[in-house]
mmCIF file of C-alpha atoms in Angstrom:
data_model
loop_
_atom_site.group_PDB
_atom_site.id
_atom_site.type_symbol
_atom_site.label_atom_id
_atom_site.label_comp_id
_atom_site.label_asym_id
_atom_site.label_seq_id
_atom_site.Cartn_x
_atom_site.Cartn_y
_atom_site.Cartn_z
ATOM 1 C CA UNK A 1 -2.557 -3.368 -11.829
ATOM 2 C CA UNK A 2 -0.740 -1.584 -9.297
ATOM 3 C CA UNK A 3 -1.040 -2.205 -5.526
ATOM 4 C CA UNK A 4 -3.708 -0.706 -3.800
ATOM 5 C CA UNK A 5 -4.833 -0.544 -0.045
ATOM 6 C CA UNK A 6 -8.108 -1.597 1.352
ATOM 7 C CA UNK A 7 -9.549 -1.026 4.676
ATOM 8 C CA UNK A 8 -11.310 -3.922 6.793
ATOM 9 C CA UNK A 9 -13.534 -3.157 9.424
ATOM 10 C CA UNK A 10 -14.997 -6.101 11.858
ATOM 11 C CA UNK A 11 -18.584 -5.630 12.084
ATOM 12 C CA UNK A 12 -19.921 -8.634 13.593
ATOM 13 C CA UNK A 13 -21.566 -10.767 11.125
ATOM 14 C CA UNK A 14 -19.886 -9.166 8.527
ATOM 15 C CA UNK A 15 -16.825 -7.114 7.119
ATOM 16 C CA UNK A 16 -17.212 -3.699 5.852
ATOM 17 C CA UNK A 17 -14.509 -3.423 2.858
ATOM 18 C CA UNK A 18 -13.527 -0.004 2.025
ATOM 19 C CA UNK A 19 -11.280 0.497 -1.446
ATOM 20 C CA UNK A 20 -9.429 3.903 -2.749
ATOM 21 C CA UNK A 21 -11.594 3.894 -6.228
ATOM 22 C CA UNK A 22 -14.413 2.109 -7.207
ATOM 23 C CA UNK A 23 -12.737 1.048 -10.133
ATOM 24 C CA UNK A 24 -10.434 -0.815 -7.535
ATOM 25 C CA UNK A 25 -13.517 -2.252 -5.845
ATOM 26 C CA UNK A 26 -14.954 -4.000 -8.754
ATOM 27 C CA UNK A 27 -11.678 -5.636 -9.802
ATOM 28 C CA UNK A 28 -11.449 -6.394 -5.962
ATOM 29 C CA UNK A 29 -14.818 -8.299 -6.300
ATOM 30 C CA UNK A 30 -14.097 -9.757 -9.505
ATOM 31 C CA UNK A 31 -11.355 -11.216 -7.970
ATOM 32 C CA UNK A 32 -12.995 -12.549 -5.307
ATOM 33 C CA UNK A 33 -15.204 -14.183 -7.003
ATOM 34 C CA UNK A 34 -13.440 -15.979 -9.036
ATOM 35 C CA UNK A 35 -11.357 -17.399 -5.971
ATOM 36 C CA UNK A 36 -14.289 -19.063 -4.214
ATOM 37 C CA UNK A 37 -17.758 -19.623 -3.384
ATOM 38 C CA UNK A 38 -17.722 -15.839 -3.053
ATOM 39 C CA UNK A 39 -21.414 -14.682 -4.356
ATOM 40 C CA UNK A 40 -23.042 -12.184 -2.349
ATOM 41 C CA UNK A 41 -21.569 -8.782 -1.095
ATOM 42 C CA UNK A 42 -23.755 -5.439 -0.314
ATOM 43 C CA UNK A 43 -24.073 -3.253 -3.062
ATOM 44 C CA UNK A 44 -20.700 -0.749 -3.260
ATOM 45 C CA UNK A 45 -21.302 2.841 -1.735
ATOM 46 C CA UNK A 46 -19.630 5.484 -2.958
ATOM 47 C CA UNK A 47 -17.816 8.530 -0.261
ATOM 48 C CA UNK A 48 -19.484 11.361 -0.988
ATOM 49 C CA UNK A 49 -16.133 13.434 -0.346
ATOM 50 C CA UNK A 50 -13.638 10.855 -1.897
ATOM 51 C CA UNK A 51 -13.012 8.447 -4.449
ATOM 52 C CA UNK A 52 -13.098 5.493 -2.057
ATOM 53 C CA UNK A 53 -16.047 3.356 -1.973
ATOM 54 C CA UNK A 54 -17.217 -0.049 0.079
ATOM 55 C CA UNK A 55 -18.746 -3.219 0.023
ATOM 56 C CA UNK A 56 -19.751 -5.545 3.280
ATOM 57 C CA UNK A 57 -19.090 -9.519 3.208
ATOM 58 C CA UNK A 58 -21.309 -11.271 4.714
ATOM 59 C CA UNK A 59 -19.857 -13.550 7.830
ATOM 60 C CA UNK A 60 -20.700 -17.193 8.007
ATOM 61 C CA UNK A 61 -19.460 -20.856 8.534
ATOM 62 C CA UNK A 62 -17.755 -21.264 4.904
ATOM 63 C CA UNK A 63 -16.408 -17.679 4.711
ATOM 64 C CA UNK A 64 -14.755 -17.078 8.540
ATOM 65 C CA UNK A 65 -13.290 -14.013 8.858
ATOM 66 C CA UNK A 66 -9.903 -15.897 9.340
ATOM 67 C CA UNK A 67 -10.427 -17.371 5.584
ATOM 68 C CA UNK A 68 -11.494 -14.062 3.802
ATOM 69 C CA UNK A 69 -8.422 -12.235 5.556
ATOM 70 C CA UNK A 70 -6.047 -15.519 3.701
ATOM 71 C CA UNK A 71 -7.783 -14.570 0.943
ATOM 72 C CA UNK A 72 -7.273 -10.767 0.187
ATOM 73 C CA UNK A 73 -3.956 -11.205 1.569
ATOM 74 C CA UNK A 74 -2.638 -13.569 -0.700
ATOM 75 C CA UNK A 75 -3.742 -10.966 -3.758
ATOM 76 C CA UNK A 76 -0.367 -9.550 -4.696
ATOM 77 C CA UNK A 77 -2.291 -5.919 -5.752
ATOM 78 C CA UNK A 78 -3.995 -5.538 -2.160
ATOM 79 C CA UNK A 79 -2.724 -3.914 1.118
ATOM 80 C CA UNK A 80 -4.976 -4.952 3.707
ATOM 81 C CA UNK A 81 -5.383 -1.976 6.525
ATOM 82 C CA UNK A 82 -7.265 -1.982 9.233
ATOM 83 C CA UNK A 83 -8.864 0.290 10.393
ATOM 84 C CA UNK A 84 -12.086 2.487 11.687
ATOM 85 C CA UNK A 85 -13.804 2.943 7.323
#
């Protein structure tokens, strides 16, 4: 798979995770949860205008924002942006 950005956006208890395609997205997830305890996630919502799509990760003591940043970042296909999705 190539390399592929995704957008993060803080949102307090959570992180709002917005991917080009949604075929991106669910590889994105797949991976994710095969890395860790990584179980729950809002459903994916498709743009309306675009291909891009997004998910929101739940916030809380074993997934810190600090440790789910690590852990897209060290995903060779992902470019993490940040940014106002």
């Amino acid at each position: 798979m190539n390399v592929f950005p995704i957008w993060l956006r803080p949102l307090g208890d959570l992180y709002r995770v917005r991917v080009d395609t949604v075929e991106h997205a669910k590889w994105l997830l797949d991976q994710l949860s095969r890395s860790f305890v990584f179980k729950t996630a809002a459903p994916l919502v498709e743009a309306a205008e675009t291909s891009a799509c997004s998910f929101e990760v739940p916030l809380n003591p074993p997934m810190s924002r600090a440790k789910l940043e690590r852990l897209l970042g060290a995903i060779p296909e992902v470019e993490m942006m940040m940014g106002p999705e």
